[in-house]
Amino acid sequence: MTDPQLQPYFDFASTMQPEIDKALDRFTQLGDDCPSKLREAIRYSLLTPGKRLRPLLVLMAADVCGLPLMEALPAACAVEMVHCYSLVHDDLPAMDDDRLRRGRPTCHVAFGETLAILVGDALLAQAFHVLCQLERPAGCIARCCRELAFAAGPESLVGGQVDDLAGLPADGNLADLERIHRRKTGALIKVSTRVGAILGDADTATLAALDTYSQNLGLAFQITDDLLDIRGSSGVLGKTAGKDAAQGKVTYPTLLGETASRQRTEDLIAEARDALRPFGQQAAHLDALAQFILHRDR
Ligand code: GRG
């Protein structure tokens, strides 16, 4: 039976995930100048059933700020496109060399390495093309573009990935690890709520509260990812479990142990939920999503 505290998350997700998927489908009905193999590979990677957490965060943050959900849909899709590009590139042999993603062969296994690189390139560009289709004032769109570009760029996602691939030295500490994850995993989660809030004309206090929420959520998300890598099964996760240990990676559980890592996740989620207090019931969906992170098994 579903935990009643998670119900607002499942209600929101069951209504909005199909809308997100329909919009992603629409935004990838590319014209004849897009080679059919490229279109097929883009859609193969993007339209597979992921959790759609980042687009849900965009929509929930927009909702808290009073923007009609459908108006934020292009931004939700743009963030998912950047996320999907990062997964396709991360899975490449030159990076994490993974063969399973979202329960299916990874893009380069299905379509070859060259096309997988180009799928990532195309998704990154298409994200900004889609973001510019928002029906919001030009200044607001420009701000969203700047925020997403920063989150995807060398001081965030790409920088975090470079440091993650280099690996922490054996004497690496928690601060070093969190610096990687703040950029590699956290930045896209943080920008999701920021973009939703910016579209909803949020004031500074609202943006700051949502930043606190999403920063704590991002770190908690990464720790649960590390724990699932140990305890989860590839079948449920839809990706290869046990990779961190196989690669001898320094992770939260290797630094803190599993029990303390679990406790840290709970503390971070409590802090994330605390930041939502000023919004009361309006933030019920964001609150339930935070609790979902604690319970997720994939
Ligand atoms: C290639 C620039 C570049 C960055 C790659 C995506 C990524 C950065 C690394 C993947 C490795 C990893 C396990 C990251 C932890 C967090 C993460 C992004 C997990 C996957 O996201 P989910 O669980 O995936 O939201 P779905 O498939 O549900 O969308």
mmCIF file of C-alpha atoms and ligand atoms in Angstrom:
data_model
loop_
_atom_site.group_PDB
_atom_site.id
_atom_site.type_symbol
_atom_site.label_atom_id
_atom_site.label_comp_id
_atom_site.label_asym_id
_atom_site.label_seq_id
_atom_site.Cartn_x
_atom_site.Cartn_y
_atom_site.Cartn_z
ATOM 1 C CA MET A 1 0.000 0.000 0.000
ATOM 2 C CA THR A 2 1.243 3.529 -0.777
ATOM 3 C CA ASP A 3 2.394 5.597 2.184
ATOM 4 C CA PRO A 4 -0.327 8.323 2.431
ATOM 5 C CA GLN A 5 2.387 10.977 2.826
ATOM 6 C CA LEU A 6 3.654 10.153 -0.667
ATOM 7 C CA GLN A 7 0.183 10.295 -2.241
ATOM 8 C CA PRO A 8 0.387 13.964 -3.361
ATOM 9 C CA TYR A 9 3.592 13.072 -5.245
ATOM 10 C CA PHE A 10 1.995 10.065 -6.967
ATOM 11 C CA ASP A 11 -1.158 12.046 -7.788
ATOM 12 C CA PHE A 12 0.860 14.866 -9.343
ATOM 13 C CA ALA A 13 3.193 12.475 -11.174
ATOM 14 C CA SER A 14 0.428 10.302 -12.573
ATOM 15 C CA THR A 15 -1.258 13.376 -14.062
ATOM 16 C CA MET A 16 1.824 15.229 -15.261
ATOM 17 C CA GLN A 17 4.212 12.465 -16.393
ATOM 18 C CA PRO A 18 1.960 11.672 -19.407
ATOM 19 C CA GLU A 19 1.842 15.402 -20.242
ATOM 20 C CA ILE A 20 5.630 15.620 -20.028
ATOM 21 C CA ASP A 21 5.981 12.534 -22.234
ATOM 22 C CA LYS A 22 3.519 13.910 -24.804
ATOM 23 C CA ALA A 23 5.411 17.208 -24.925
ATOM 24 C CA LEU A 24 8.785 15.442 -25.261
ATOM 25 C CA ASP A 25 7.290 13.441 -28.109
ATOM 26 C CA ARG A 26 6.055 16.653 -29.770
ATOM 27 C CA PHE A 27 9.394 18.439 -29.333
ATOM 28 C CA THR A 28 11.228 15.573 -31.038
ATOM 29 C CA GLN A 29 8.991 15.330 -34.139
ATOM 30 C CA LEU A 30 11.956 16.637 -36.062
ATOM 31 C CA GLY A 31 11.814 17.613 -39.741
ATOM 32 C CA ASP A 32 13.313 15.852 -42.760
ATOM 33 C CA ASP A 33 16.666 17.595 -42.371
ATOM 34 C CA CYS A 34 17.187 15.550 -39.214
ATOM 35 C CA PRO A 35 18.457 12.167 -40.467
ATOM 36 C CA SER A 36 15.971 9.433 -39.566
ATOM 37 C CA LYS A 37 18.565 7.394 -37.637
ATOM 38 C CA LEU A 38 19.413 10.442 -35.521
ATOM 39 C CA ARG A 39 15.714 11.139 -34.859
ATOM 40 C CA GLU A 40 15.206 7.512 -33.908
ATOM 41 C CA ALA A 41 18.176 7.520 -31.537
ATOM 42 C CA ILE A 42 17.123 10.817 -29.904
ATOM 43 C CA ARG A 43 13.609 9.514 -29.318
ATOM 44 C CA TYR A 44 14.899 6.123 -28.150
ATOM 45 C CA SER A 45 16.923 7.840 -25.430
ATOM 46 C CA LEU A 46 14.466 10.553 -24.444
ATOM 47 C CA LEU A 47 11.102 8.813 -24.603
ATOM 48 C CA THR A 48 12.053 5.803 -22.490
ATOM 49 C CA PRO A 49 10.271 5.831 -19.144
ATOM 50 C CA GLY A 50 12.527 7.696 -16.726
ATOM 51 C CA LYS A 51 11.245 9.042 -13.415
ATOM 52 C CA ARG A 52 10.981 12.557 -14.937
ATOM 53 C CA LEU A 53 11.960 13.989 -11.552
ATOM 54 C CA ARG A 54 13.548 17.150 -12.904
ATOM 55 C CA PRO A 55 10.614 18.141 -15.129
ATOM 56 C CA LEU A 56 8.239 17.383 -12.241
ATOM 57 C CA LEU A 57 10.305 19.731 -10.075
ATOM 58 C CA VAL A 58 10.046 22.490 -12.701
ATOM 59 C CA LEU A 59 6.274 22.090 -12.781
ATOM 60 C CA MET A 60 5.866 21.871 -9.002
ATOM 61 C CA ALA A 61 7.966 25.003 -8.442
ATOM 62 C CA ALA A 62 5.990 26.870 -11.122
ATOM 63 C CA ASP A 63 2.787 25.701 -9.427
ATOM 64 C CA VAL A 64 3.926 27.021 -6.029
ATOM 65 C CA CYS A 65 4.476 30.381 -7.728
ATOM 66 C CA GLY A 66 1.004 30.378 -9.252
ATOM 67 C CA LEU A 67 1.916 29.708 -12.900
ATOM 68 C CA PRO A 68 -0.474 27.412 -14.797
ATOM 69 C CA LEU A 69 1.346 24.093 -15.145
ATOM 70 C CA MET A 70 1.005 23.786 -18.908
ATOM 71 C CA GLU A 71 2.800 27.114 -19.384
ATOM 72 C CA ALA A 72 5.917 25.674 -17.771
ATOM 73 C CA LEU A 73 5.906 22.481 -19.842
ATOM 74 C CA PRO A 74 8.541 23.563 -22.416
ATOM 75 C CA ALA A 75 10.939 24.417 -19.573
ATOM 76 C CA ALA A 76 10.260 21.056 -17.931
ATOM 77 C CA CYS A 77 11.113 19.336 -21.231
ATOM 78 C CA ALA A 78 14.251 21.424 -21.710
ATOM 79 C CA VAL A 79 15.651 20.320 -18.351
ATOM 80 C CA GLU A 80 14.816 16.673 -19.111
ATOM 81 C CA MET A 81 16.650 17.007 -22.452
ATOM 82 C CA VAL A 82 19.794 18.265 -20.739
ATOM 83 C CA HIS A 83 19.522 15.439 -18.196
ATOM 84 C CA CYS A 84 19.036 12.867 -20.954
ATOM 85 C CA TYR A 85 22.030 14.198 -22.929
ATOM 86 C CA SER A 86 24.149 13.831 -19.787
ATOM 87 C CA LEU A 87 23.011 10.226 -19.315
ATOM 88 C CA VAL A 88 23.744 9.311 -22.948
ATOM 89 C CA HIS A 89 27.241 10.802 -22.754
ATOM 90 C CA ASP A 90 27.901 9.405 -19.268
ATOM 91 C CA ASP A 91 27.138 5.895 -20.535
ATOM 92 C CA LEU A 92 29.720 6.112 -23.353
ATOM 93 C CA PRO A 93 32.766 3.820 -23.243
ATOM 94 C CA ALA A 94 35.002 6.880 -22.755
ATOM 95 C CA MET A 95 33.110 7.738 -19.575
ATOM 96 C CA ASP A 96 31.176 5.245 -17.429
ATOM 97 C CA ASP A 97 30.948 2.577 -20.149
ATOM 98 C CA ASP A 98 27.500 1.318 -19.276
ATOM 99 C CA ARG A 99 25.297 -0.991 -21.311
ATOM 100 C CA LEU A 100 21.970 -0.640 -19.495
ATOM 101 C CA ARG A 101 19.907 2.518 -18.963
ATOM 102 C CA ARG A 102 16.218 2.862 -18.104
ATOM 103 C CA GLY A 103 15.919 -0.895 -18.525
ATOM 104 C CA ARG A 104 17.159 -0.901 -22.119
ATOM 105 C CA PRO A 105 20.497 -1.076 -23.940
ATOM 106 C CA THR A 106 22.252 2.285 -23.708
ATOM 107 C CA CYS A 107 22.179 4.593 -26.720
ATOM 108 C CA HIS A 108 25.680 3.707 -27.939
ATOM 109 C CA VAL A 109 24.948 -0.026 -27.619
ATOM 110 C CA ALA A 110 21.782 0.360 -29.685
ATOM 111 C CA PHE A 111 23.031 2.947 -32.216
ATOM 112 C CA GLY A 112 26.825 3.051 -32.034
ATOM 113 C CA GLU A 113 29.183 5.423 -30.311
ATOM 114 C CA THR A 114 29.302 8.118 -32.967
ATOM 115 C CA LEU A 115 25.551 8.545 -33.101
ATOM 116 C CA ALA A 116 25.309 8.491 -29.293
ATOM 117 C CA ILE A 117 27.743 11.412 -29.063
ATOM 118 C CA LEU A 118 25.661 13.280 -31.622
ATOM 119 C CA VAL A 119 22.396 12.430 -29.806
ATOM 120 C CA GLY A 120 23.825 14.151 -26.729
ATOM 121 C CA ASP A 121 24.923 17.156 -28.794
ATOM 122 C CA ALA A 122 21.494 17.383 -30.419
ATOM 123 C CA LEU A 123 19.587 17.101 -27.124
ATOM 124 C CA LEU A 124 21.657 19.841 -25.519
ATOM 125 C CA ALA A 125 20.972 22.246 -28.398
ATOM 126 C CA GLN A 126 17.323 21.206 -28.653
ATOM 127 C CA ALA A 127 16.857 21.949 -24.951
ATOM 128 C CA PHE A 128 17.579 25.623 -25.547
ATOM 129 C CA HIS A 129 15.506 25.666 -28.725
ATOM 130 C CA VAL A 130 12.550 24.350 -26.706
ATOM 131 C CA LEU A 131 13.191 26.727 -23.793
ATOM 132 C CA CYS A 132 12.914 29.636 -26.214
ATOM 133 C CA GLN A 133 9.419 28.459 -27.163
ATOM 134 C CA LEU A 134 8.062 29.446 -23.750
ATOM 135 C CA GLU A 135 5.265 31.963 -23.954
ATOM 136 C CA ARG A 136 6.806 34.265 -21.396
ATOM 137 C CA PRO A 137 8.454 37.714 -21.665
ATOM 138 C CA ALA A 138 11.815 37.680 -23.479
ATOM 139 C CA GLY A 139 13.709 38.760 -20.334
ATOM 140 C CA CYS A 140 12.260 35.877 -18.369
ATOM 141 C CA ILE A 141 13.212 33.383 -21.097
ATOM 142 C CA ALA A 142 16.732 34.823 -21.304
ATOM 143 C CA ARG A 143 17.095 34.382 -17.536
ATOM 144 C CA CYS A 144 15.967 30.750 -17.761
ATOM 145 C CA CYS A 145 18.453 30.139 -20.607
ATOM 146 C CA ARG A 146 21.268 31.648 -18.576
ATOM 147 C CA GLU A 147 20.395 29.561 -15.520
ATOM 148 C CA LEU A 148 20.156 26.311 -17.502
ATOM 149 C CA ALA A 149 23.355 27.038 -19.430
ATOM 150 C CA PHE A 150 25.210 27.643 -16.158
ATOM 151 C CA ALA A 151 23.825 24.452 -14.598
ATOM 152 C CA ALA A 152 24.894 22.422 -17.638
ATOM 153 C CA GLY A 153 28.269 24.108 -17.983
ATOM 154 C CA PRO A 154 31.897 23.868 -16.892
ATOM 155 C CA GLU A 155 31.316 25.168 -13.353
ATOM 156 C CA SER A 156 28.422 22.790 -12.777
ATOM 157 C CA LEU A 157 27.424 19.570 -14.557
ATOM 158 C CA VAL A 158 30.451 19.224 -16.850
ATOM 159 C CA GLY A 159 32.921 20.304 -14.162
ATOM 160 C CA GLY A 160 31.404 17.866 -11.686
ATOM 161 C CA GLN A 161 31.590 15.089 -14.242
ATOM 162 C CA VAL A 162 35.281 15.790 -14.982
ATOM 163 C CA ASP A 163 36.135 15.628 -11.281
ATOM 164 C CA ASP A 164 33.974 12.552 -10.790
ATOM 165 C CA LEU A 165 35.700 10.727 -13.651
ATOM 166 C CA ALA A 166 39.092 11.628 -12.193
ATOM 167 C CA GLY A 167 37.873 10.085 -8.919
ATOM 168 C CA LEU A 168 38.583 11.112 -5.377
ATOM 169 C CA PRO A 169 41.939 10.105 -3.970
ATOM 170 C CA ALA A 170 41.762 7.361 -1.307
ATOM 171 C CA ASP A 171 42.115 10.098 1.362
ATOM 172 C CA GLY A 172 39.344 12.181 -0.220
ATOM 173 C CA ASN A 173 36.909 13.584 2.316
ATOM 174 C CA LEU A 174 33.205 14.290 2.488
ATOM 175 C CA ALA A 175 33.613 17.938 1.473
ATOM 176 C CA ASP A 176 35.452 16.886 -1.709
ATOM 177 C CA LEU A 177 32.731 14.369 -2.505
ATOM 178 C CA GLU A 178 29.912 16.834 -1.884
ATOM 179 C CA ARG A 179 31.620 19.399 -4.115
ATOM 180 C CA ILE A 180 31.474 16.892 -6.966
ATOM 181 C CA HIS A 181 27.856 15.981 -6.362
ATOM 182 C CA ARG A 182 26.698 19.570 -5.906
ATOM 183 C CA ARG A 183 27.812 20.105 -9.505
ATOM 184 C CA LYS A 184 27.275 16.710 -11.163
ATOM 185 C CA THR A 185 23.905 15.808 -9.664
ATOM 186 C CA GLY A 186 22.763 18.839 -7.682
ATOM 187 C CA ALA A 187 23.016 21.569 -10.295
ATOM 188 C CA LEU A 188 20.313 20.189 -12.593
ATOM 189 C CA ILE A 189 18.019 19.535 -9.643
ATOM 190 C CA LYS A 190 18.554 23.044 -8.322
ATOM 191 C CA VAL A 191 18.006 24.673 -11.701
ATOM 192 C CA SER A 192 14.751 22.746 -12.095
ATOM 193 C CA THR A 193 13.093 24.531 -9.202
ATOM 194 C CA ARG A 194 14.798 27.822 -10.119
ATOM 195 C CA VAL A 195 13.487 27.788 -13.676
ATOM 196 C CA GLY A 196 9.967 26.920 -12.509
ATOM 197 C CA ALA A 197 10.087 29.721 -9.958
ATOM 198 C CA ILE A 198 11.549 32.282 -12.380
ATOM 199 C CA LEU A 199 8.759 31.506 -14.841
ATOM 200 C CA GLY A 200 6.293 32.122 -12.027
ATOM 201 C CA ASP A 201 7.900 35.525 -11.275
ATOM 202 C CA ALA A 202 9.070 34.370 -7.854
ATOM 203 C CA ASP A 203 10.491 36.948 -5.455
ATOM 204 C CA THR A 204 13.951 36.617 -3.890
ATOM 205 C CA ALA A 205 12.696 34.957 -0.685
ATOM 206 C CA THR A 206 10.787 32.325 -2.653
ATOM 207 C CA LEU A 207 13.801 31.589 -4.848
ATOM 208 C CA ALA A 208 16.037 31.290 -1.784
ATOM 209 C CA ALA A 209 13.638 28.911 -0.019
ATOM 210 C CA LEU A 210 13.368 26.747 -3.137
ATOM 211 C CA ASP A 211 17.176 26.772 -3.493
ATOM 212 C CA THR A 212 17.513 25.455 0.062
ATOM 213 C CA TYR A 213 14.922 22.796 -0.711
ATOM 214 C CA SER A 214 16.515 21.646 -3.974
ATOM 215 C CA GLN A 215 20.117 21.737 -2.738
ATOM 216 C CA ASN A 216 19.259 19.416 0.135
ATOM 217 C CA LEU A 217 17.144 17.291 -2.177
ATOM 218 C CA GLY A 218 19.972 16.992 -4.718
ATOM 219 C CA LEU A 219 22.453 15.741 -2.174
ATOM 220 C CA ALA A 220 19.915 13.332 -0.674
ATOM 221 C CA PHE A 221 19.148 12.086 -4.183
ATOM 222 C CA GLN A 222 22.827 11.315 -4.782
ATOM 223 C CA ILE A 223 23.247 9.487 -1.479
ATOM 224 C CA THR A 224 20.208 7.318 -2.207
ATOM 225 C CA ASP A 225 21.758 6.679 -5.631
ATOM 226 C CA ASP A 226 24.928 5.441 -3.911
ATOM 227 C CA LEU A 227 22.898 3.281 -1.513
ATOM 228 C CA LEU A 228 20.832 1.839 -4.354
ATOM 229 C CA ASP A 229 24.041 0.976 -6.173
ATOM 230 C CA ILE A 230 24.824 -1.288 -3.196
ATOM 231 C CA ARG A 231 21.383 -2.602 -2.264
ATOM 232 C CA GLY A 232 19.330 -2.174 -5.454
ATOM 233 C CA SER A 233 18.972 -4.682 -8.259
ATOM 234 C CA SER A 234 19.783 -3.931 -11.896
ATOM 235 C CA GLY A 235 16.338 -5.258 -12.883
ATOM 236 C CA VAL A 236 14.485 -2.695 -10.758
ATOM 237 C CA LEU A 237 16.975 0.141 -11.237
ATOM 238 C CA GLY A 238 17.048 -0.284 -15.011
ATOM 239 C CA LYS A 239 20.787 0.338 -14.870
ATOM 240 C CA THR A 240 23.776 -1.712 -13.733
ATOM 241 C CA ALA A 241 23.904 -2.030 -9.931
ATOM 242 C CA GLY A 242 27.160 -2.577 -8.040
ATOM 243 C CA LYS A 243 29.262 -0.425 -10.354
ATOM 244 C CA ASP A 244 30.693 1.836 -7.649
ATOM 245 C CA ALA A 245 32.201 -1.073 -5.723
ATOM 246 C CA ALA A 246 33.429 -2.717 -8.937
ATOM 247 C CA GLN A 247 35.200 0.538 -9.866
ATOM 248 C CA GLY A 248 36.512 1.042 -6.310
ATOM 249 C CA LYS A 249 34.766 4.418 -6.203
ATOM 250 C CA VAL A 250 34.768 6.601 -3.095
ATOM 251 C CA THR A 251 31.070 7.199 -2.300
ATOM 252 C CA TYR A 252 28.987 8.302 0.686
ATOM 253 C CA PRO A 253 28.615 4.729 1.963
ATOM 254 C CA THR A 254 32.374 4.066 1.645
ATOM 255 C CA LEU A 255 33.119 7.275 3.586
ATOM 256 C CA LEU A 256 30.299 7.170 6.144
ATOM 257 C CA GLY A 257 29.011 3.600 6.135
ATOM 258 C CA GLU A 258 25.511 2.643 5.055
ATOM 259 C CA THR A 259 23.697 3.473 8.300
ATOM 260 C CA ALA A 260 25.165 6.962 8.627
ATOM 261 C CA SER A 261 24.556 7.579 4.905
ATOM 262 C CA ARG A 262 20.914 6.658 5.357
ATOM 263 C CA GLN A 263 20.730 8.980 8.384
ATOM 264 C CA ARG A 264 22.323 11.792 6.368
ATOM 265 C CA THR A 265 19.678 11.334 3.672
ATOM 266 C CA GLU A 266 16.944 11.582 6.271
ATOM 267 C CA ASP A 267 18.483 14.750 7.739
ATOM 268 C CA LEU A 268 18.828 16.358 4.308
ATOM 269 C CA ILE A 269 15.228 15.540 3.419
ATOM 270 C CA ALA A 270 14.068 16.986 6.755
ATOM 271 C CA GLU A 271 15.963 20.208 5.927
ATOM 272 C CA ALA A 272 14.498 20.277 2.423
ATOM 273 C CA ARG A 273 10.976 19.912 3.828
ATOM 274 C CA ASP A 274 11.648 22.584 6.427
ATOM 275 C CA ALA A 275 12.461 25.089 3.690
ATOM 276 C CA LEU A 276 8.943 24.603 2.302
ATOM 277 C CA ARG A 277 7.224 25.730 5.488
ATOM 278 C CA PRO A 278 6.488 29.295 4.300
ATOM 279 C CA PHE A 279 4.440 27.871 1.422
ATOM 280 C CA GLY A 280 2.137 25.702 3.553
ATOM 281 C CA GLN A 281 -0.231 23.434 1.621
ATOM 282 C CA GLN A 282 0.754 25.060 -1.670
ATOM 283 C CA ALA A 283 4.002 23.057 -1.512
ATOM 284 C CA ALA A 284 2.350 19.700 -0.716
ATOM 285 C CA HIS A 285 3.640 18.186 -3.974
ATOM 286 C CA LEU A 286 7.232 19.317 -3.434
ATOM 287 C CA ASP A 287 7.016 18.026 0.127
ATOM 288 C CA ALA A 288 5.790 14.605 -0.991
ATOM 289 C CA LEU A 289 8.457 14.441 -3.710
ATOM 290 C CA ALA A 290 11.122 14.976 -1.048
ATOM 291 C CA GLN A 291 9.734 12.042 0.914
ATOM 292 C CA PHE A 292 9.608 9.959 -2.249
ATOM 293 C CA ILE A 293 13.396 10.393 -2.573
ATOM 294 C CA LEU A 294 13.803 8.626 0.780
ATOM 295 C CA HIS A 295 11.678 5.716 -0.357
ATOM 296 C CA ARG A 296 12.695 5.355 -3.978
ATOM 297 C CA ASP A 297 13.896 1.959 -5.174
ATOM 298 C CA ARG A 298 14.957 3.030 -8.690
HETATM 299 C C1 GRG B 1 28.215 13.696 -19.397
HETATM 300 C C2 GRG B 1 28.423 16.112 -18.722
HETATM 301 C C3 GRG B 1 28.045 14.743 -18.375
HETATM 302 C C4 GRG B 1 27.540 14.509 -17.159
HETATM 303 C C5 GRG B 1 27.047 13.209 -16.707
HETATM 304 C C6 GRG B 1 24.302 11.990 -15.527
HETATM 305 C C7 GRG B 1 25.683 12.075 -15.024
HETATM 306 C C8 GRG B 1 26.504 13.313 -15.302
HETATM 307 C C9 GRG B 1 26.193 11.042 -14.410
HETATM 308 C C10 GRG B 1 25.392 9.777 -14.223
HETATM 309 C C11 GRG B 1 25.940 9.061 -13.078
HETATM 310 C C12 GRG B 1 25.071 9.168 -11.877
HETATM 311 C C13 GRG B 1 24.723 7.886 -11.228
HETATM 312 C C14 GRG B 1 24.643 10.290 -11.399
HETATM 313 C C15 GRG B 1 23.808 10.314 -10.176
HETATM 314 C C16 GRG B 1 22.561 11.022 -10.317
HETATM 315 C C17 GRG B 1 21.852 10.727 -11.563
HETATM 316 C C18 GRG B 1 21.977 11.738 -12.611
HETATM 317 C C19 GRG B 1 21.087 9.636 -11.673
HETATM 318 C C20 GRG B 1 20.216 9.367 -12.823
HETATM 319 O O1 GRG B 1 19.081 10.191 -12.718
HETATM 320 P P1 GRG B 1 17.626 9.580 -12.472
HETATM 321 O O2 GRG B 1 17.697 8.502 -11.423
HETATM 322 O O3 GRG B 1 17.398 8.883 -13.891
HETATM 323 O O4 GRG B 1 16.672 10.677 -12.243
HETATM 324 P P2 GRG B 1 16.068 8.696 -14.734
HETATM 325 O O5 GRG B 1 16.441 7.635 -15.733
HETATM 326 O O6 GRG B 1 14.961 8.260 -13.814
HETATM 327 O O7 GRG B 1 15.795 10.024 -15.385
#
